[in-house]
Every structure is written in C-alpha cells, then in structure tokens.
PDB file of C-alpha atoms in Angstrom:
ATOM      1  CA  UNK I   1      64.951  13.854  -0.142  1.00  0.00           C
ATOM      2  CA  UNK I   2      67.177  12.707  -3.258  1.00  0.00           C
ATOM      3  CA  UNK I   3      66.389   9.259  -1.264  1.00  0.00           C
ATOM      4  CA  UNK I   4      62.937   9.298  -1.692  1.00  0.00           C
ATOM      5  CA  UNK I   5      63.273  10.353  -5.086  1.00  0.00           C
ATOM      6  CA  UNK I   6      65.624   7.153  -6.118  1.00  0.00           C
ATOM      7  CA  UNK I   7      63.685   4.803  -4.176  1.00  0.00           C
ATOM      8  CA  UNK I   8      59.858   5.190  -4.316  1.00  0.00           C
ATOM      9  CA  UNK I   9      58.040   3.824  -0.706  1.00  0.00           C
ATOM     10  CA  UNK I  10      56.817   0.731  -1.412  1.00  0.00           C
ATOM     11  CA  UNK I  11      52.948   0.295  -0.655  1.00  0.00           C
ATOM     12  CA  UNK I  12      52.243  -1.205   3.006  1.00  0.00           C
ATOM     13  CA  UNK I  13      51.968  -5.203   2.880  1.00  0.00           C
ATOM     14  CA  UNK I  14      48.041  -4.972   3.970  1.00  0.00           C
ATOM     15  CA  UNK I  15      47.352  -2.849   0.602  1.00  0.00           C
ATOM     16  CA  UNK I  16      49.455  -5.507  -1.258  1.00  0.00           C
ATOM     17  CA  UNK I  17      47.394  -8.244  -0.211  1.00  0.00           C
ATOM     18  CA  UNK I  18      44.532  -6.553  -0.943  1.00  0.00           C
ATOM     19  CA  UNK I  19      45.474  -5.415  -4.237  1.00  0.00           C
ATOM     20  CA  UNK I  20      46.652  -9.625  -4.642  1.00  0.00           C
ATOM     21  CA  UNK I  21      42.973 -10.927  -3.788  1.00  0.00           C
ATOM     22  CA  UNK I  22      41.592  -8.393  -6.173  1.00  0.00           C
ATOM     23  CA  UNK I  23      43.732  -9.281  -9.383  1.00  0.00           C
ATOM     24  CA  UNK I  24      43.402 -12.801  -7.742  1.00  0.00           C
ATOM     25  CA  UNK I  25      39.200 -12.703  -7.863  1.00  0.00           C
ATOM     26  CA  UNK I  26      39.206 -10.823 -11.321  1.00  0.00           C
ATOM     27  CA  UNK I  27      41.577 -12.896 -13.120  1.00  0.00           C
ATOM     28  CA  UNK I  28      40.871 -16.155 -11.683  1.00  0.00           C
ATOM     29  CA  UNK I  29      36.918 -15.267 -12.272  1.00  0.00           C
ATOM     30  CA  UNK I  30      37.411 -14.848 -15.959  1.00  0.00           C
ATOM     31  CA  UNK I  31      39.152 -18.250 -16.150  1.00  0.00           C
ATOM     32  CA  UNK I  32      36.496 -19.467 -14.614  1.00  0.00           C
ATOM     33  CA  UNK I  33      33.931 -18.240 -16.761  1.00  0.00           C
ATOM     34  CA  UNK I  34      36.654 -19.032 -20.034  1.00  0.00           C
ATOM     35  CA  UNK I  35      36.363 -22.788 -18.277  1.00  0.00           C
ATOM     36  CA  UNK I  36      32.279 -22.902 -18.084  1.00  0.00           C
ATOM     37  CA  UNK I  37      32.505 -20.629 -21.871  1.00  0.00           C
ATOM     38  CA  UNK I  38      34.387 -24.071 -23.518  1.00  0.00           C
ATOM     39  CA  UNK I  39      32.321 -26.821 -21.545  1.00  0.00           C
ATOM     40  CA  UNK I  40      34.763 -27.808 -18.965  1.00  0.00           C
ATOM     41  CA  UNK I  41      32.836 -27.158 -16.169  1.00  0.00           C
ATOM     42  CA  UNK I  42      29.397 -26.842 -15.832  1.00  0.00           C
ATOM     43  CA  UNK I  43      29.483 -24.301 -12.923  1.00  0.00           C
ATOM     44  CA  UNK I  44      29.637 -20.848 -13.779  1.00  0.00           C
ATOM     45  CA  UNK I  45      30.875 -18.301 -11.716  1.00  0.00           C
ATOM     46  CA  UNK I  46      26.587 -16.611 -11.654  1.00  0.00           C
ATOM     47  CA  UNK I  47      26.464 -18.765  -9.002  1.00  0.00           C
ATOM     48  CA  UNK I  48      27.516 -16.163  -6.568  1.00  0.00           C
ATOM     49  CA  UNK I  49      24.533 -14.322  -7.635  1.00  0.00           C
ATOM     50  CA  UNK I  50      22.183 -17.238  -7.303  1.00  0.00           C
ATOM     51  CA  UNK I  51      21.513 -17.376  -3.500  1.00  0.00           C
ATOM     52  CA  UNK I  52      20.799 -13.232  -3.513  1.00  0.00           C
ATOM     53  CA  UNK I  53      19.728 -11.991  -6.875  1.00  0.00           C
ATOM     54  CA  UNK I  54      16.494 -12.266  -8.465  1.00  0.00           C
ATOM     55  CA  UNK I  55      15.350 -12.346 -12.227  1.00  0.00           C
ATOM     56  CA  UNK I  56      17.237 -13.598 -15.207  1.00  0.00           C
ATOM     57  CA  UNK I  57      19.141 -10.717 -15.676  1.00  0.00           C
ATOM     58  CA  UNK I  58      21.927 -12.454 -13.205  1.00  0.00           C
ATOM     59  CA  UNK I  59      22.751 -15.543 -15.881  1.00  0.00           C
ATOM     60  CA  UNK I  60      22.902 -12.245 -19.141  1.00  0.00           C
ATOM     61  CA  UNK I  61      25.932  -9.674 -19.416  1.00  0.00           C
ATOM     62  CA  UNK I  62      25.272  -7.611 -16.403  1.00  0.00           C
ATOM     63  CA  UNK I  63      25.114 -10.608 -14.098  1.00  0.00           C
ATOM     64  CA  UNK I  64      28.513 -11.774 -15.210  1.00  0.00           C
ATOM     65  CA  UNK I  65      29.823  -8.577 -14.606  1.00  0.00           C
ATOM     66  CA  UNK I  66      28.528  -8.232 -10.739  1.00  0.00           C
ATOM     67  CA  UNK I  67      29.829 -11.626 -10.263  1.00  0.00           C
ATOM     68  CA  UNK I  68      32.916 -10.810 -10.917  1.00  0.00           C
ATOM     69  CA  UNK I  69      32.949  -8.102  -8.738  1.00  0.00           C
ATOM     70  CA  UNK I  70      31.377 -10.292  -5.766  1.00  0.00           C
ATOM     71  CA  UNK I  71      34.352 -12.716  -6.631  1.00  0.00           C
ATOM     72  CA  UNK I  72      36.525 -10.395  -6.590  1.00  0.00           C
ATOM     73  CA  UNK I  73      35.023  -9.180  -2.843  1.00  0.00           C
ATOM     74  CA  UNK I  74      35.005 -12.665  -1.808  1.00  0.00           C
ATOM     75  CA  UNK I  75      38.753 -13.057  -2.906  1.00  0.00           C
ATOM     76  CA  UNK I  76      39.716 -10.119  -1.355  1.00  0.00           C
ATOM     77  CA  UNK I  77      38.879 -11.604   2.118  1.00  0.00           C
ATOM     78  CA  UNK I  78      40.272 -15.157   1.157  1.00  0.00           C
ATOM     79  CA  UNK I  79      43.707 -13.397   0.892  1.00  0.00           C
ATOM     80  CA  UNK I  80      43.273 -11.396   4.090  1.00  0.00           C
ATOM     81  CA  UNK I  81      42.426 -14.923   5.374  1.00  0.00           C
ATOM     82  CA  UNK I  82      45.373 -16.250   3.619  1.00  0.00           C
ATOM     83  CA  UNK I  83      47.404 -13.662   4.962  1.00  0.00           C
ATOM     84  CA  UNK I  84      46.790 -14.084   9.419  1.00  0.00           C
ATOM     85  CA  UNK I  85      46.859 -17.601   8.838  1.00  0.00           C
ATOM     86  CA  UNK I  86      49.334 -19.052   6.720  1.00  0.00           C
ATOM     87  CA  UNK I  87      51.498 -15.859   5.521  1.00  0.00           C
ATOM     88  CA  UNK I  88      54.577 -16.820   7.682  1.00  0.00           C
ATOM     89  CA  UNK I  89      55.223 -20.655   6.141  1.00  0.00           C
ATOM     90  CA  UNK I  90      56.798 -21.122   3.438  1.00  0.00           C
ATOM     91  CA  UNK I  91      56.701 -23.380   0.305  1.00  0.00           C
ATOM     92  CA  UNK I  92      54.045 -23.438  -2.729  1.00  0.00           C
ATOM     93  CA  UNK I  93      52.405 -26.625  -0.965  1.00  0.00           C
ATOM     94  CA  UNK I  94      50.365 -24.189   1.614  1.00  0.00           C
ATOM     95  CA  UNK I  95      48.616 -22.231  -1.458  1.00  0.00           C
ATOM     96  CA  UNK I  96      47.369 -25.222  -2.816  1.00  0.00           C
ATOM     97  CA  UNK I  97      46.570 -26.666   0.158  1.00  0.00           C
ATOM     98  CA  UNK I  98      44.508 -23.199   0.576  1.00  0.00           C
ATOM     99  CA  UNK I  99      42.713 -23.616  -2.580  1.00  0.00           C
ATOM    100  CA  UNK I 100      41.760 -27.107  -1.916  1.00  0.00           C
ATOM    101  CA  UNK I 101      40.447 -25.849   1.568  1.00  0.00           C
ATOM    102  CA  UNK I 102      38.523 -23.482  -0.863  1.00  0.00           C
ATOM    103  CA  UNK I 103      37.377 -25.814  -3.039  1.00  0.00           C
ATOM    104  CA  UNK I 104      35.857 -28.044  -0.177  1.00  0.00           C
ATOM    105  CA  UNK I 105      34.382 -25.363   1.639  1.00  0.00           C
ATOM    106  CA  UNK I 106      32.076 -23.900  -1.671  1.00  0.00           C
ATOM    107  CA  UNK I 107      31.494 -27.173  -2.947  1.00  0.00           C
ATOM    108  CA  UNK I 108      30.190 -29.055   0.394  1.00  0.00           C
ATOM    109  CA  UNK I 109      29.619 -26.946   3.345  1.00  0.00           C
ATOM    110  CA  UNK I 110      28.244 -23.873   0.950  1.00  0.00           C
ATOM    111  CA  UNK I 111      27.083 -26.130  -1.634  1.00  0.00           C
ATOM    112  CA  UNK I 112      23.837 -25.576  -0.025  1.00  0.00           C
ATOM    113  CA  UNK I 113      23.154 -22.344  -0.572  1.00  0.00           C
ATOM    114  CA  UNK I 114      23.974 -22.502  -4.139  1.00  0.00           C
ATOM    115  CA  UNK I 115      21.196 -24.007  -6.291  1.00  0.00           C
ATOM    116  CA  UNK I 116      22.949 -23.481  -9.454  1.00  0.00           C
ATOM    117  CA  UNK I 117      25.774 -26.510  -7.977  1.00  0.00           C
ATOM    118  CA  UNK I 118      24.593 -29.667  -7.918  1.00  0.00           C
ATOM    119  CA  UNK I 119      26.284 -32.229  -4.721  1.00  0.00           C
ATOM    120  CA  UNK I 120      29.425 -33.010  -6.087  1.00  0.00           C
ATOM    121  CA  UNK I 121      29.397 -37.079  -6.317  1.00  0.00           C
ATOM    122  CA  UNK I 122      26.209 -35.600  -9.648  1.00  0.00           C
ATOM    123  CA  UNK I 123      28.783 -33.447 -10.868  1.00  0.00           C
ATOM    124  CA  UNK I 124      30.130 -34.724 -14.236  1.00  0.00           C
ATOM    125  CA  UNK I 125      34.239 -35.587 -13.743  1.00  0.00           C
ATOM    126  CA  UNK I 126      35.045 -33.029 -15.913  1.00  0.00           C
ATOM    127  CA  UNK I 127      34.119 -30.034 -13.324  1.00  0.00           C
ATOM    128  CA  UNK I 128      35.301 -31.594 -10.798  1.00  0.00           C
ATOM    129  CA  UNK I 129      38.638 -31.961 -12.069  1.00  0.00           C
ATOM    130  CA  UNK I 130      38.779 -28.439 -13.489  1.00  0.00           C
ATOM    131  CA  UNK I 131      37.274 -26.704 -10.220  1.00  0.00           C
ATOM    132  CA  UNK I 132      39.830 -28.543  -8.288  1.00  0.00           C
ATOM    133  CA  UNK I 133      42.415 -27.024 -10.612  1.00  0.00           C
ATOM    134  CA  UNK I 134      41.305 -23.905 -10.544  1.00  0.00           C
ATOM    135  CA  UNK I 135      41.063 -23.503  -6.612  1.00  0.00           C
ATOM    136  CA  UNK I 136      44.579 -25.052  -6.620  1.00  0.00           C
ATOM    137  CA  UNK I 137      45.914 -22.648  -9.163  1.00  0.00           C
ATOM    138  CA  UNK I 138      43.749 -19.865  -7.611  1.00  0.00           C
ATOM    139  CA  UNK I 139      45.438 -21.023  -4.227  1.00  0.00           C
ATOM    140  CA  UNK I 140      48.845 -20.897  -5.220  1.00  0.00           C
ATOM    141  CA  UNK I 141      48.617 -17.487  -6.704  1.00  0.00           C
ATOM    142  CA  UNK I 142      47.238 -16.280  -3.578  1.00  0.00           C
ATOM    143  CA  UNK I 143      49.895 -18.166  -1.193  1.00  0.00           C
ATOM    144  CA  UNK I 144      52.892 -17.842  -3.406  1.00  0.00           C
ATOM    145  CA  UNK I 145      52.103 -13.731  -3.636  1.00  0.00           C
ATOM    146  CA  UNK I 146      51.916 -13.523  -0.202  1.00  0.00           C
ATOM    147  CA  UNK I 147      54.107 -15.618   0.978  1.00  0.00           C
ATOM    148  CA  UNK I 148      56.948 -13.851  -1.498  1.00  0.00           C
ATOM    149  CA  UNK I 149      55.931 -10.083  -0.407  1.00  0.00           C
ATOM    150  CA  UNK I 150      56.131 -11.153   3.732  1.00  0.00           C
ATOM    151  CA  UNK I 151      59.889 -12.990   3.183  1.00  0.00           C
ATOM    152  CA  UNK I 152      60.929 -10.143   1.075  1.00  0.00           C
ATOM    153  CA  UNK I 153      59.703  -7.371   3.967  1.00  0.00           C
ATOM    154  CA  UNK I 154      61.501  -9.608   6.219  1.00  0.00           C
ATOM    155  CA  UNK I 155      64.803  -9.108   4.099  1.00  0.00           C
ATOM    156  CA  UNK I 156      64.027  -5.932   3.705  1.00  0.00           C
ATOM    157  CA  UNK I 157      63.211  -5.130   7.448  1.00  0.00           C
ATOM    158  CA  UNK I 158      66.886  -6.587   8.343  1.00  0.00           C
ATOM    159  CA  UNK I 159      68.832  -5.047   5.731  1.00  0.00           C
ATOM    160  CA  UNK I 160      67.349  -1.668   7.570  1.00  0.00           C
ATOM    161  CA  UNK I 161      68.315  -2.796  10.718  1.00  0.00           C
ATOM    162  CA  UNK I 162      71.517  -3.121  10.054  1.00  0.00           C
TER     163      UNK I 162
END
C-alpha cells in the first residue's frame, strides 16, 4: 500500500499514445493555422472540413475549431499507426521519415479529395517547404514520444523482472 502511495501507476502505453496523437493533432494544428495566419503557407488546416462540410461557416471561427478537433481525430490514429508499425526502432530518423510519409500521402494520393489544395508542382515554394516542415516536425514528435515511452517500458519491464 505505502508502495502505491510513493509510486503512482503509470498510465498503460496504449492511453499514452493516445493522449501523444491528441496533444500531437492540437498543437501541431494550431501551428498550422499560426503558419497559414502569417502567409507561409497557403493551406489551411479547413481543409479537413472541405471534402464533408457544407456552407461558409467551415472557413469562420467555428470551422477552425472542428478542424482542429478532426485533426486532432486524424492524429490520434496516425500515432496508433505510428505505434504497430514503427514503435520498436529506434532513432529520430523514423519520425521524420513518418511525417514525410504523411506529407506525401495528404498532398498526392488525398490531394484529391481536398479542393481547397491545389497539385503540389501549383503550390507556391513557400508551402511546400513549410508543410514539409511541419509533417517532419509533426513526425518527430509523434516517433520520438513513442519511441521514448516503449524503450523506457522496456527498462522498466526488466528492472521488474529482476
């Protein structure tokens, strides 16, 4: 009992990474909308809303705000992704590898279905460059949180067993 009282239980790992792709989705959202806000990109982060929603109300105050919870949805599952594929290597390079996986998959093989992204050889250099940045960044915050929780269960798991 005193145990329990000096050392808290930790949450499970599956509640971690979910709790990662939320912060993840919410945080990385607002950069994304602080990026579009000063002109570096012209994609803003409505586009979620775009292939579903109808009206104008999706590009006013209430339409940023359910896009950012649909990103954070949406980055919720890329970290459950994140974590049964690449949880067990190690190294930054995988995260950012992840977010340029990311990157590539919304900008050509979704571009499609959102009207409010133009194909990316008509997209000025500046967006590009920034949306690349931010999926890497996005990426490695995803990787390097997961990656850093499963090594330290793994320390933790064999400091138990012994």
């Amino acid at each position: 009992m005193l145990d329990e009282q000096l050392y808290p239980k930790q949450m499970s790992f599956l509640m971690m990474v979910f709790w990662t792709g939320l912060f993840g989705g919410i945080f990385w959202g607002a950069i994304g909308y602080i990026a579009y806000f000063l002109n570096f990109t012209e994609v803003s982060p409505n586009v979620i809303l775009e292939p579903w929603a109808l009206g104008n109300w999706k590009y006013g105050w209430l339409g940023k705000l359910i896009s950012m919870v649909f990103l954070a949805i949406v980055s919720i599952i890329a970290a459950f992704v994140y974590y049964a594929v690449l949880r067990k290597l190690k190294g930054i390079w995988f995260g950012v590898g992840f977010g340029i996986i990311l990157f590539l998959l919304v900008f050509f093989v979704l571009n499609p279905i959102f009207p409010g992204i133009k194909p990316l050889l008509e997209l000025k250099r500046d967006t590009i460059i920034t949306s690349i940045c931010l999926y890497m960044l996005y990426g490695t915050f995803i990787g390097y949180s997961i990656n850093y929780e499963y090594e330290l269960n793994k320390v933790q798991d064999k400091e138990a067993s012994t």
